[in-house]
mmCIF file of C-alpha atoms and ligand atoms in Angstrom:
data_model
loop_
_atom_site.group_PDB
_atom_site.id
_atom_site.type_symbol
_atom_site.label_atom_id
_atom_site.label_comp_id
_atom_site.label_asym_id
_atom_site.label_seq_id
_atom_site.Cartn_x
_atom_site.Cartn_y
_atom_site.Cartn_z
ATOM 1 C CA MET C 1155 19.280 -26.177 -10.039
ATOM 2 C CA SER C 1156 20.234 -24.973 -6.571
ATOM 3 C CA GLY C 1157 19.231 -21.466 -4.863
ATOM 4 C CA THR C 1158 22.607 -20.195 -5.292
ATOM 5 C CA ASP C 1159 22.436 -20.877 -9.487
ATOM 6 C CA THR C 1160 18.993 -18.904 -9.173
ATOM 7 C CA LEU C 1161 20.394 -15.911 -6.908
ATOM 8 C CA ALA C 1162 23.345 -15.830 -9.706
ATOM 9 C CA ASP C 1163 20.804 -15.719 -12.269
ATOM 10 C CA LEU C 1164 18.412 -13.166 -11.046
ATOM 11 C CA ALA C 1165 21.713 -10.968 -10.424
ATOM 12 C CA GLY C 1166 22.997 -11.550 -14.260
ATOM 13 C CA LEU C 1167 19.019 -10.739 -15.344
ATOM 14 C CA LEU C 1168 19.534 -7.201 -12.549
ATOM 15 C CA LEU C 1169 22.705 -5.982 -14.207
ATOM 16 C CA SER C 1170 21.777 -6.609 -18.001
ATOM 17 C CA GLY C 1171 18.348 -4.695 -16.594
ATOM 18 C CA LYS C 1172 16.147 -7.778 -18.037
ATOM 19 C CA VAL C 1173 14.358 -7.297 -14.520
ATOM 20 C CA LYS C 1174 13.899 -3.859 -14.188
ATOM 21 C CA VAL C 1175 13.643 -2.464 -10.665
ATOM 22 C CA VAL C 1176 9.559 -0.364 -10.699
ATOM 23 C CA ASP C 1177 9.463 2.365 -8.112
ATOM 24 C CA LEU C 1178 6.156 2.322 -6.710
ATOM 25 C CA ALA C 1179 6.308 4.839 -4.387
ATOM 26 C CA ALA C 1180 4.635 8.480 -4.425
ATOM 27 C CA VAL C 1181 7.120 11.667 -3.538
ATOM 28 C CA LEU C 1182 7.181 12.155 0.480
ATOM 29 C CA GLY C 1183 7.002 15.644 1.817
ATOM 30 C CA PRO C 1184 4.442 18.267 2.975
ATOM 31 C CA LYS C 1185 2.174 18.225 -0.009
ATOM 32 C CA THR C 1186 1.600 14.631 0.430
ATOM 33 C CA PRO C 1187 -2.064 13.699 0.430
ATOM 34 C CA LEU C 1188 -3.471 12.302 3.995
ATOM 35 C CA LEU C 1189 -5.825 10.441 4.964
ATOM 36 C CA LYS C 1190 -9.223 12.730 6.553
ATOM 37 C CA LEU C 1191 -11.149 11.073 8.930
ATOM 38 C CA PRO C 1192 -14.979 12.543 10.799
ATOM 39 C CA PRO C 1193 -13.637 14.839 13.394
ATOM 40 C CA GLU C 1194 -16.316 13.948 15.205
ATOM 41 C CA LEU C 1195 -15.221 10.050 15.032
ATOM 42 C CA ALA C 1196 -10.944 11.070 14.763
ATOM 43 C CA VAL C 1197 -8.041 12.634 15.289
ATOM 44 C CA ASP C 1198 -6.053 12.938 11.591
ATOM 45 C CA THR C 1199 -2.757 12.008 11.215
ATOM 46 C CA PRO C 1200 -0.740 15.421 10.676
ATOM 47 C CA PRO C 1201 0.881 17.409 7.852
ATOM 48 C CA ILE C 1202 4.079 16.207 6.602
ATOM 49 C CA GLU C 1203 6.184 18.246 7.517
ATOM 50 C CA ILE C 1204 10.839 18.007 7.065
ATOM 51 C CA HIS C 1205 12.958 20.621 8.762
ATOM 52 C CA THR C 1206 16.667 21.267 7.835
ATOM 53 C CA ILE C 1207 19.103 20.169 10.592
ATOM 54 C CA SER C 1208 21.747 22.119 8.472
ATOM 55 C CA ALA C 1209 22.671 22.369 4.480
ATOM 56 C CA TYR C 1210 26.373 23.011 4.290
ATOM 57 C CA ASP C 1211 26.126 26.078 6.522
ATOM 58 C CA LYS C 1212 26.727 27.276 10.439
ATOM 59 C CA ASN C 1213 24.906 24.519 11.931
ATOM 60 C CA GLY C 1214 26.880 21.823 9.727
ATOM 61 C CA PRO C 1215 29.889 23.132 7.676
ATOM 62 C CA PHE C 1216 30.148 20.262 5.602
ATOM 63 C CA TRP C 1217 26.491 18.139 5.509
ATOM 64 C CA ALA C 1218 22.955 18.154 4.658
ATOM 65 C CA TRP C 1219 20.454 16.277 6.983
ATOM 66 C CA ASN C 1220 16.946 16.479 8.233
ATOM 67 C CA TRP C 1221 14.936 15.622 10.503
ATOM 68 C CA LEU C 1222 10.457 15.020 9.301
ATOM 69 C CA LYS C 1223 8.024 15.238 11.125
ATOM 70 C CA VAL C 1224 5.677 12.217 9.418
ATOM 71 C CA GLY C 1225 2.721 10.205 11.099
ATOM 72 C CA GLU C 1226 2.836 6.385 9.593
ATOM 73 C CA HIS C 1227 0.056 6.150 7.288
ATOM 74 C CA SER C 1228 1.323 9.005 5.470
ATOM 75 C CA GLY C 1229 1.865 8.683 1.393
ATOM 76 C CA THR C 1230 2.722 5.440 -0.440
ATOM 77 C CA HIS C 1231 2.205 3.325 3.105
ATOM 78 C CA PHE C 1232 2.240 -0.095 4.785
ATOM 79 C CA ASP C 1233 -0.521 -1.089 7.003
ATOM 80 C CA ALA C 1234 0.628 -3.522 9.723
ATOM 81 C CA PRO C 1235 -1.800 -5.908 11.723
ATOM 82 C CA HIS C 1236 -1.656 -3.829 14.887
ATOM 83 C CA HIS C 1237 -2.757 -0.618 13.328
ATOM 84 C CA TRP C 1238 -6.454 -2.723 13.092
ATOM 85 C CA ILE C 1239 -8.645 -3.703 16.078
ATOM 86 C CA THR C 1240 -8.349 -7.278 14.977
ATOM 87 C CA GLY C 1241 -5.436 -7.658 14.517
ATOM 88 C CA LYS C 1242 -4.058 -6.305 17.883
ATOM 89 C CA ASP C 1243 -2.647 -9.631 19.602
ATOM 90 C CA HIS C 1244 -0.696 -10.892 16.940
ATOM 91 C CA PRO C 1245 2.781 -11.463 18.347
ATOM 92 C CA ASP C 1246 4.199 -10.859 14.776
ATOM 93 C CA GLY C 1247 2.728 -8.514 13.284
ATOM 94 C CA SER C 1248 3.854 -4.961 14.306
ATOM 95 C CA THR C 1249 7.109 -3.256 11.878
ATOM 96 C CA ASP C 1250 9.375 -4.729 14.607
ATOM 97 C CA THR C 1251 8.026 -8.094 14.773
ATOM 98 C CA ILE C 1252 6.948 -8.928 10.897
ATOM 99 C CA PRO C 1253 9.697 -11.625 9.838
ATOM 100 C CA ALA C 1254 11.824 -10.487 6.926
ATOM 101 C CA GLN C 1255 10.014 -12.848 4.904
ATOM 102 C CA SER C 1256 7.127 -11.422 4.691
ATOM 103 C CA PHE C 1257 8.751 -8.129 2.451
ATOM 104 C CA VAL C 1258 9.650 -10.130 -0.740
ATOM 105 C CA ALA C 1259 6.334 -11.796 -2.516
ATOM 106 C CA PRO C 1260 4.754 -12.195 -6.035
ATOM 107 C CA ALA C 1261 2.187 -9.726 -6.877
ATOM 108 C CA ASN C 1262 -1.075 -10.190 -8.509
ATOM 109 C CA VAL C 1263 -2.327 -6.233 -10.114
ATOM 110 C CA ILE C 1264 -5.946 -6.409 -11.229
ATOM 111 C CA ASP C 1265 -6.734 -3.386 -13.674
ATOM 112 C CA CYS C 1266 -9.965 -1.615 -12.420
ATOM 113 C CA SER C 1267 -8.415 1.304 -14.016
ATOM 114 C CA ALA C 1268 -11.337 1.705 -16.593
ATOM 115 C CA GLU C 1269 -14.570 0.733 -13.454
ATOM 116 C CA ALA C 1270 -12.691 3.293 -11.913
ATOM 117 C CA GLU C 1271 -12.620 6.617 -13.932
ATOM 118 C CA ALA C 1272 -16.543 5.919 -14.942
ATOM 119 C CA ASP C 1273 -17.444 5.553 -11.036
ATOM 120 C CA HIS C 1274 -15.252 6.757 -8.843
ATOM 121 C CA ASP C 1275 -17.296 4.541 -5.352
ATOM 122 C CA PHE C 1276 -16.392 1.353 -7.659
ATOM 123 C CA LEU C 1277 -16.185 -1.983 -5.717
ATOM 124 C CA LEU C 1278 -13.955 -4.967 -6.744
ATOM 125 C CA THR C 1279 -15.576 -7.876 -6.265
ATOM 126 C CA ALA C 1280 -14.961 -11.613 -5.098
ATOM 127 C CA ASP C 1281 -16.829 -12.668 -8.619
ATOM 128 C CA MET C 1282 -14.941 -10.453 -10.299
ATOM 129 C CA VAL C 1283 -11.789 -11.564 -8.658
ATOM 130 C CA LYS C 1284 -12.460 -15.095 -9.676
ATOM 131 C CA ALA C 1285 -13.278 -13.829 -13.308
ATOM 132 C CA TRP C 1286 -9.554 -11.907 -13.286
ATOM 133 C CA GLU C 1287 -8.571 -15.857 -12.554
ATOM 134 C CA ALA C 1288 -9.884 -17.501 -14.501
ATOM 135 C CA LYS C 1289 -8.421 -15.307 -17.068
ATOM 136 C CA HIS C 1290 -4.768 -14.769 -15.561
ATOM 137 C CA GLY C 1291 -3.919 -17.288 -13.289
ATOM 138 C CA GLU C 1292 -5.560 -18.700 -9.507
ATOM 139 C CA ILE C 1293 -4.037 -16.311 -6.768
ATOM 140 C CA GLN C 1294 -1.471 -18.354 -4.419
ATOM 141 C CA PRO C 1295 -1.112 -18.683 -0.943
ATOM 142 C CA GLY C 1296 1.964 -15.934 -0.189
ATOM 143 C CA GLU C 1297 1.006 -13.354 -2.809
ATOM 144 C CA TRP C 1298 0.055 -9.794 -2.731
ATOM 145 C CA VAL C 1299 -3.396 -8.778 -4.890
ATOM 146 C CA LEU C 1300 -3.028 -5.254 -6.253
ATOM 147 C CA MET C 1301 -5.901 -3.113 -7.081
ATOM 148 C CA ARG C 1302 -4.904 -0.680 -10.836
ATOM 149 C CA THR C 1303 -7.037 2.090 -11.019
ATOM 150 C CA ASP C 1304 -4.490 4.881 -12.045
ATOM 151 C CA TRP C 1305 -5.906 6.691 -8.946
ATOM 152 C CA TYR C 1306 -2.151 7.912 -8.172
ATOM 153 C CA LYS C 1307 -2.425 9.938 -11.388
ATOM 154 C CA ARG C 1308 -4.804 12.240 -8.672
ATOM 155 C CA ASN C 1309 -1.663 12.242 -6.277
ATOM 156 C CA GLY C 1310 -0.644 16.070 -6.672
ATOM 157 C CA ASP C 1311 -3.708 17.079 -6.366
ATOM 158 C CA GLU C 1312 -5.490 16.217 -2.485
ATOM 159 C CA ALA C 1313 -8.390 17.354 -3.203
ATOM 160 C CA ALA C 1314 -9.161 15.667 -6.359
ATOM 161 C CA TYR C 1315 -7.095 12.737 -4.516
ATOM 162 C CA LEU C 1316 -9.254 12.070 -1.607
ATOM 163 C CA ASN C 1317 -12.131 13.117 -3.982
ATOM 164 C CA ALA C 1318 -14.464 14.089 -0.577
ATOM 165 C CA ASP C 1319 -18.146 15.765 -1.012
ATOM 166 C CA GLU C 1320 -20.493 16.113 1.815
ATOM 167 C CA ASN C 1321 -21.206 12.211 2.263
ATOM 168 C CA GLY C 1322 -17.707 11.497 2.403
ATOM 169 C CA PRO C 1323 -14.824 10.161 0.128
ATOM 170 C CA HIS C 1324 -15.400 9.010 -3.012
ATOM 171 C CA THR C 1325 -12.301 6.315 -3.553
ATOM 172 C CA PRO C 1326 -12.413 2.834 -5.046
ATOM 173 C CA GLY C 1327 -11.731 -0.436 -3.068
ATOM 174 C CA PRO C 1328 -12.918 -3.939 -2.102
ATOM 175 C CA THR C 1329 -16.126 -4.973 -1.116
ATOM 176 C CA ALA C 1330 -15.642 -7.390 2.122
ATOM 177 C CA ASP C 1331 -16.640 -10.430 0.611
ATOM 178 C CA CYS C 1332 -13.279 -9.719 -2.216
ATOM 179 C CA ILE C 1333 -11.552 -9.049 0.975
ATOM 180 C CA GLU C 1334 -12.586 -12.669 2.830
ATOM 181 C CA TYR C 1335 -11.644 -14.317 -0.789
ATOM 182 C CA ILE C 1336 -8.789 -13.067 -1.404
ATOM 183 C CA LEU C 1337 -8.115 -14.465 1.817
ATOM 184 C CA SER C 1338 -9.316 -17.962 1.293
ATOM 185 C CA LYS C 1339 -6.963 -17.776 -1.124
ATOM 186 C CA GLY C 1340 -3.945 -17.114 0.838
ATOM 187 C CA ALA C 1341 -3.378 -13.644 0.744
ATOM 188 C CA ILE C 1342 -0.314 -12.001 1.984
ATOM 189 C CA GLY C 1343 -1.036 -8.537 1.438
ATOM 190 C CA TRP C 1344 -3.976 -5.900 -0.881
ATOM 191 C CA GLY C 1345 -3.304 -2.914 -2.019
ATOM 192 C CA THR C 1346 -4.570 -0.121 -3.689
ATOM 193 C CA GLU C 1347 -3.767 3.143 -5.346
ATOM 194 C CA CYS C 1348 -5.659 5.003 -2.870
ATOM 195 C CA VAL C 1349 -5.509 6.813 0.473
ATOM 196 C CA GLY C 1350 -5.806 4.352 2.175
ATOM 197 C CA THR C 1351 -6.998 -0.178 1.521
ATOM 198 C CA ASP C 1352 -10.453 0.689 1.566
ATOM 199 C CA ALA C 1353 -13.145 2.360 -0.547
ATOM 200 C CA GLY C 1354 -13.811 6.072 0.330
ATOM 201 C CA LEU C 1355 -17.044 4.789 2.067
ATOM 202 C CA ALA C 1356 -16.065 1.947 3.441
ATOM 203 C CA GLY C 1357 -16.814 3.664 6.812
ATOM 204 C CA GLY C 1358 -20.675 2.387 6.116
ATOM 205 C CA MET C 1359 -20.056 -1.384 4.813
ATOM 206 C CA GLU C 1360 -20.525 -4.456 7.352
ATOM 207 C CA PRO C 1361 -18.092 -4.856 9.033
ATOM 208 C CA PRO C 1362 -16.624 -1.221 8.570
ATOM 209 C CA PHE C 1363 -13.501 -0.362 6.556
ATOM 210 C CA PRO C 1364 -13.025 -4.715 5.322
ATOM 211 C CA ALA C 1365 -10.174 -4.330 4.381
ATOM 212 C CA HIS C 1366 -8.636 -3.420 7.094
ATOM 213 C CA ASN C 1367 -10.835 -5.311 9.510
ATOM 214 C CA LEU C 1368 -9.855 -8.514 7.903
ATOM 215 C CA MET C 1369 -6.421 -8.512 6.461
ATOM 216 C CA HIS C 1370 -4.755 -7.259 9.693
ATOM 217 C CA LYS C 1371 -6.991 -9.528 11.737
ATOM 218 C CA ASN C 1372 -5.723 -12.250 9.279
ATOM 219 C CA ASN C 1373 -2.473 -11.028 10.376
ATOM 220 C CA ARG C 1374 -1.876 -9.474 6.495
ATOM 221 C CA TYR C 1375 -0.750 -6.744 5.511
ATOM 222 C CA GLY C 1376 -1.683 -3.229 3.475
ATOM 223 C CA LEU C 1377 -0.514 -1.096 0.583
ATOM 224 C CA ALA C 1378 -1.973 2.219 0.586
ATOM 225 C CA SER C 1379 -0.925 4.621 -1.901
ATOM 226 C CA LEU C 1380 0.901 3.254 -4.266
ATOM 227 C CA CYS C 1381 1.688 4.267 -8.257
ATOM 228 C CA TYR C 1382 2.152 3.384 -11.453
ATOM 229 C CA LEU C 1383 0.754 -0.549 -11.164
ATOM 230 C CA GLU C 1384 0.321 -0.056 -14.901
ATOM 231 C CA LYS C 1385 3.764 -1.024 -15.052
ATOM 232 C CA LEU C 1386 3.030 -4.537 -13.539
ATOM 233 C CA PRO C 1387 2.030 -7.191 -15.653
ATOM 234 C CA PRO C 1388 -1.304 -9.161 -14.121
ATOM 235 C CA LYS C 1389 1.015 -12.267 -12.610
ATOM 236 C CA GLY C 1390 4.736 -12.783 -12.319
ATOM 237 C CA ALA C 1391 6.388 -9.516 -10.391
ATOM 238 C CA ILE C 1392 7.887 -9.799 -7.190
ATOM 239 C CA LEU C 1393 6.845 -7.208 -4.902
ATOM 240 C CA ILE C 1394 9.753 -6.204 -1.725
ATOM 241 C CA ALA C 1395 7.345 -4.010 0.258
ATOM 242 C CA ALA C 1396 9.230 -3.434 3.569
ATOM 243 C CA PRO C 1397 8.116 -0.803 6.384
ATOM 244 C CA LEU C 1398 10.519 0.754 8.879
ATOM 245 C CA LYS C 1399 11.297 -1.156 11.972
ATOM 246 C CA ILE C 1400 9.248 1.400 14.264
ATOM 247 C CA GLU C 1401 9.363 -0.128 17.698
ATOM 248 C CA HIS C 1402 5.887 -0.806 18.243
ATOM 249 C CA GLY C 1403 4.617 0.457 14.831
ATOM 250 C CA THR C 1404 1.308 0.365 12.698
ATOM 251 C CA GLY C 1405 2.497 1.226 9.737
ATOM 252 C CA SER C 1406 5.312 3.355 7.985
ATOM 253 C CA PRO C 1407 5.608 4.833 5.203
ATOM 254 C CA CYS C 1408 7.309 2.626 2.442
ATOM 255 C CA ARG C 1409 9.954 2.801 -0.805
ATOM 256 C CA VAL C 1410 7.688 0.101 -2.781
ATOM 257 C CA LEU C 1411 9.261 -1.807 -5.206
ATOM 258 C CA ALA C 1412 8.297 -4.503 -8.039
ATOM 259 C CA LEU C 1413 11.162 -6.542 -9.602
ATOM 260 C CA VAL C 1414 9.128 -7.164 -13.629
ATOM 261 C CA ALA C 1415 11.046 -8.845 -16.367
ATOM 262 C CA ASP C 1416 11.699 -7.040 -19.494
HETATM 263 C C1 23J F 1353 -7.280 5.216 10.040
HETATM 264 C C2 23J F 1353 -8.440 5.524 9.621
HETATM 265 C C3 23J F 1353 -9.568 5.032 8.778
HETATM 266 C C4 23J F 1353 -8.520 4.581 8.032
HETATM 267 C C5 23J F 1353 -7.160 4.467 8.195
HETATM 268 C C6 23J F 1353 -6.387 4.896 8.815
HETATM 269 C C7 23J F 1353 -6.591 4.448 6.828
HETATM 270 O O1 23J F 1353 -6.595 4.005 5.941
HETATM 271 C C8 23J F 1353 -4.877 4.327 6.589
HETATM 272 O O2 23J F 1353 -4.226 4.230 6.829
HETATM 273 O O3 23J F 1353 -4.305 2.743 7.484
HETATM 274 S S1 23J F 1353 -8.887 3.817 6.349
HETATM 275 MN MN1 MN F 1354 -2.694 2.753 6.127
#
């Protein structure tokens, strides 16, 4: 079958609803939970603002539009390799230089929802990924690996979403050996339903923030604050995740979509 025929089939499947488009993004606005870093270490991303330019009024009688104040790493968002010091020298590692082919890729969805509910500091390990592969099939080169935790259900309550106490944030994520393993399989990216791609306590890991450090060192991508991963099968969904083409951008809020066969 030619590529043209395949696309004609896809067009029919989309129009008939046999292929569904699933929205994996959270609403982006002033109530979006944002990462809080230790103040002695770093400056935080500023709160999101949405300002009206006009609303069919004296500032624009027939039209409505807004302007935004929003950090690149806010809400459901894409992490580009240039976000991390380990990835800063990749010539195709910023939002305006990543090849478009990278923005559409198959997804593997690993369900850790029971584990994350039982242990807010739950860490997905390489051995657990291997056990998942034994059941569902191997992670193939060029595919996303997404960690489902149902954590997005806390997204409406910043304190619950960030889940911090005096020892820092308690949110699930990957171990360094998990990230090393998916990189050995050729994964194009790693995504989670938490505020960042790393676990809450990842600053104390070796290396610190292994999802950021290792994925971006290898010119691979991240997705954070994903929603509704329970709507995706373990294998078979196609992810569409394209950041805004920000000049020298390190990431961008992103309307992440999944194509899912019904
Ligand atoms: C900056 C510093 C640490 C982290 C992050 C950003 C993110 O999670 C992010 O949004 O990329 S952990
Ligand atoms: Mn980010």
